[in-house]
Amino acid sequence: MYYDKLIFEISKPGRRAFSLPKSDFKNYKLSSNLLRANDAELPEVSELEVVRHYTNVSFKNFGVEKGFYPLGSCTMKYNPKINQDIANMSGFNLHPYQPLESLQGILEIYYETQKILSELSGLDTYTLNPYAGAHGELVGLMIVKKYHEDRNDFKRDTIIIPDSAHGTNPASAIVAGFKTIEVKSNEDGTVNIDSLKEMLNDQIAGIMLTNPNTIGMFEKDICEIAELIHDAGGLLYYDGANLNPILGVARPGDMGFDIMHVNLHKTFSTPHGGGGPGSGPIGVVKHLVKYLPSPIVKKVNNKYIIEDFNDTSIGQISHFYGNIGVVIKAYSYLLSVGKENMADIGKFSVLNANYIKESLKDDYLLPIKGLCKHEFVFDGLIDKSAHVTTLDVAKRLLDYDVHPPTIYFPLVFKESLMIEPTETESKDTLDDFIKIMKIVAEEARTNPELVKGAPYNTIVKRLDEAQAARHPIVKYRDLLQ
Ligand SMILES: *Cc1c(COP(=O)(O)O)cnc(C)c1O
């Protein structure tokens, strides 16, 4: 079918999708340095062909609007369209150089969003400036660095990170100029306090944690951990990329954390992935506020102003106000959920994860038993006699129109299969997923070759993932070579 062809391949000279209005500039001569030497190579197609082509291309993609997307450590939840509509309103077409008096509306949104994030997380002040979660981590670690330097404590060059941490944590620490050391986990996936104690000395700048941690377990000793780190002179950084499980239920500030980032994309109604616009606000305790990058919006005499800690801040971290559209979506989402319903997000995301975990634990190996939070990890199939791997299971799920969970992460298990259903899915969807996972487990027992050969229903089969990531072919011309 021509649907499977590239738009260049269905091109026929002279076909047109529309006609331009008559030009008023017919006789205007552009100078030759502005003109291209050859005509642009554009596909020539009719309107119907364009419509069909892109409609069919969109069906080849997979998104949360097409099917279940239980990717762990990622929160692929549904983002209500109204928040996007609000961010698209023409009143938000602003210019960053506009005088502040004409930006009072958006500054109010910034101010209120900062305040709500503070209230939800228990930290004193937020800046909405960083562009992403990892960007927020970098800001947070630069603050850790500046804090120690300001106390003339230059020895502190090491950040402690658990073995289950998200890969951005050690990466951000290194970029900020630190060394990292890994603290081991207990059997139940939480931080091993004894091994933590052994690491503490006057070179420790701080620790990066997330709670619930990357395996979906709550660090119940967090208050003791905070005390240990503070007593040793370090700071606690909270990776708040996935805030779903604790929203309205628990607050990192109350657990003893000093700095955290929040992913507005993921938790607060902006889809993520594909390098799209994100926002990774950073919040800090009171004595670190002076290090925050601008802008921090303040309300003085009923006017919104921008506070600038020029002398003490770590400096500007992104352009102007950061990603305004993402902030507007987050604010609109926060208001539409409402303070009184905020805790439902945490409770339903936890309930959904536990429901799937308990329903599948007779087929998939559950290394860490007991109540999980918003996500959990299986260590592959229980029955490994036919050597069907987590990769095989993931590929087979594609044939059933399910996006596979996160695989081979976290690194603490060999066959990790990490599932995060999120709070936006209905019980029917969860039941469907459970049924499909059970079918795949049964296929692995009775017809392992079938699972190992999957996927069968996708356009491409098993890719060379390293090649696809490092040398993607994204241009028609490259494909021809
Ligand atoms: C997604 C994620 C990050 C990084 O966020 P980006 O916006 O992709 O940079 C950090 N930590 C955890 C736990 C995450 O899930």
mmCIF file with all atom_site columns, C-alpha atoms and ligand atoms in Angstrom, residues 72-75 131-137 165-169 210 214 239-242 261 263 265-266 272 278-280 375 409 420, ligand 1:
data_model
loop_
_atom_site.group_PDB
_atom_site.id
_atom_site.type_symbol
_atom_site.label_atom_id
_atom_site.label_alt_id
_atom_site.label_comp_id
_atom_site.label_asym_id
_atom_site.label_entity_id
_atom_site.label_seq_id
_atom_site.pdbx_PDB_ins_code
_atom_site.Cartn_x
_atom_site.Cartn_y
_atom_site.Cartn_z
_atom_site.occupancy
_atom_site.B_iso_or_equiv
_atom_site.pdbx_formal_charge
_atom_site.auth_seq_id
_atom_site.auth_comp_id
_atom_site.auth_asym_id
_atom_site.auth_atom_id
_atom_site.pdbx_PDB_model_num
ATOM   1  C CA . GLY A 1 72  ? 8.511  2.968  35.062 1.00 0.00 ? 72  GLY A CA 1
ATOM   2  C CA . SER A 1 73  ? 10.320 6.023  36.448 1.00 0.00 ? 73  SER A CA 1
ATOM   3  C CA . CYS A 1 74  ? 8.578  8.129  33.853 1.00 0.00 ? 74  CYS A CA 1
ATOM   4  C CA . THR A 1 75  ? 4.922  8.870  34.698 1.00 0.00 ? 75  THR A CA 1
ATOM   5  C CA . TYR A 1 131 ? 14.287 23.648 31.615 1.00 0.00 ? 131 TYR A CA 1
ATOM   6  C CA . ALA A 1 132 ? 14.170 20.010 32.760 1.00 0.00 ? 132 ALA A CA 1
ATOM   7  C CA . GLY A 1 133 ? 14.613 17.596 35.611 1.00 0.00 ? 133 GLY A CA 1
ATOM   8  C CA . ALA A 1 134 ? 18.303 17.020 34.956 1.00 0.00 ? 134 ALA A CA 1
ATOM   9  C CA . HIS A 1 135 ? 18.753 20.773 34.528 1.00 0.00 ? 135 HIS A CA 1
ATOM   10 C CA . GLY A 1 136 ? 17.150 21.269 37.956 1.00 0.00 ? 136 GLY A CA 1
ATOM   11 C CA . GLU A 1 137 ? 19.496 18.664 39.426 1.00 0.00 ? 137 GLU A CA 1
ATOM   12 C CA . ALA A 1 165 ? 19.255 6.052  41.333 1.00 0.00 ? 165 ALA A CA 1
ATOM   13 C CA . HIS A 1 166 ? 18.123 7.507  38.031 1.00 0.00 ? 166 HIS A CA 1
ATOM   14 C CA . GLY A 1 167 ? 21.097 7.929  35.680 1.00 0.00 ? 167 GLY A CA 1
ATOM   15 C CA . THR A 1 168 ? 20.749 11.701 35.608 1.00 0.00 ? 168 THR A CA 1
ATOM   16 C CA . ASN A 1 169 ? 21.733 11.908 39.309 1.00 0.00 ? 169 ASN A CA 1
ATOM   17 C CA . THR A 1 210 ? 14.183 10.097 45.916 1.00 0.00 ? 210 THR A CA 1
ATOM   18 C CA . THR A 1 214 ? 13.494 4.281  42.211 1.00 0.00 ? 214 THR A CA 1
ATOM   19 C CA . ASP A 1 239 ? 14.929 14.007 43.030 1.00 0.00 ? 239 ASP A CA 1
ATOM   20 C CA . GLY A 1 240 ? 11.275 15.001 42.656 1.00 0.00 ? 240 GLY A CA 1
ATOM   21 C CA . ALA A 1 241 ? 10.870 14.008 39.007 1.00 0.00 ? 241 ALA A CA 1
ATOM   22 C CA . ASN A 1 242 ? 8.013  11.665 39.853 1.00 0.00 ? 242 ASN A CA 1
ATOM   23 C CA . HIS A 1 261 ? 13.550 19.660 41.741 1.00 0.00 ? 261 HIS A CA 1
ATOM   24 C CA . ASN A 1 263 ? 9.350  17.813 36.851 1.00 0.00 ? 263 ASN A CA 1
ATOM   25 C CA . HIS A 1 265 ? 6.502  17.624 32.656 1.00 0.00 ? 265 HIS A CA 1
ATOM   26 C CA . LYS A 1 266 ? 5.606  14.153 34.033 1.00 0.00 ? 266 LYS A CA 1
ATOM   27 C CA . HIS A 1 272 ? 7.384  14.405 28.193 1.00 0.00 ? 272 HIS A CA 1
ATOM   28 C CA . GLY A 1 278 ? 9.910  20.793 30.020 1.00 0.00 ? 278 GLY A CA 1
ATOM   29 C CA . SER A 1 279 ? 10.395 22.584 33.288 1.00 0.00 ? 279 SER A CA 1
ATOM   30 C CA . GLY A 1 280 ? 12.337 21.515 36.365 1.00 0.00 ? 280 GLY A CA 1
ATOM   31 C CA . GLU A 1 375 ? 5.835  1.823  40.726 1.00 0.00 ? 375 GLU A CA 1
ATOM   32 C CA . PHE A 1 409 ? 16.433 -0.451 34.751 1.00 0.00 ? 409 PHE A CA 1
ATOM   33 C CA . GLU A 1 420 ? 4.290  2.515  36.635 1.00 0.00 ? 420 GLU A CA 1
HETATM 34 C C1 . LIG B 2 .   ? 12.756 11.782 34.384 1.00 0.00 ? 1   LIG B C1 1
HETATM 35 C C2 . LIG B 2 .   ? 13.596 11.720 35.564 1.00 0.00 ? 1   LIG B C2 1
HETATM 36 C C3 . LIG B 2 .   ? 14.694 12.598 35.725 1.00 0.00 ? 1   LIG B C3 1
HETATM 37 C C4 . LIG B 2 .   ? 15.161 13.557 34.651 1.00 0.00 ? 1   LIG B C4 1
HETATM 38 O O1 . LIG B 2 .   ? 14.209 14.446 34.173 1.00 0.00 ? 1   LIG B O1 1
HETATM 39 P P1 . LIG B 2 .   ? 14.399 15.118 32.735 1.00 0.00 ? 1   LIG B P1 1
HETATM 40 O O2 . LIG B 2 .   ? 13.369 16.184 32.672 1.00 0.00 ? 1   LIG B O2 1
HETATM 41 O O3 . LIG B 2 .   ? 14.206 14.036 31.729 1.00 0.00 ? 1   LIG B O3 1
HETATM 42 O O4 . LIG B 2 .   ? 15.783 15.686 32.667 1.00 0.00 ? 1   LIG B O4 1
HETATM 43 C C5 . LIG B 2 .   ? 15.401 12.517 36.900 1.00 0.00 ? 1   LIG B C5 1
HETATM 44 N N1 . LIG B 2 .   ? 15.103 11.620 37.859 1.00 0.00 ? 1   LIG B N1 1
HETATM 45 C C6 . LIG B 2 .   ? 14.062 10.765 37.744 1.00 0.00 ? 1   LIG B C6 1
HETATM 46 C C7 . LIG B 2 .   ? 13.767 9.816  38.847 1.00 0.00 ? 1   LIG B C7 1
HETATM 47 C C8 . LIG B 2 .   ? 13.274 10.784 36.586 1.00 0.00 ? 1   LIG B C8 1
HETATM 48 O O5 . LIG B 2 .   ? 12.266 9.924  36.466 1.00 0.00 ? 1   LIG B O5 1
#
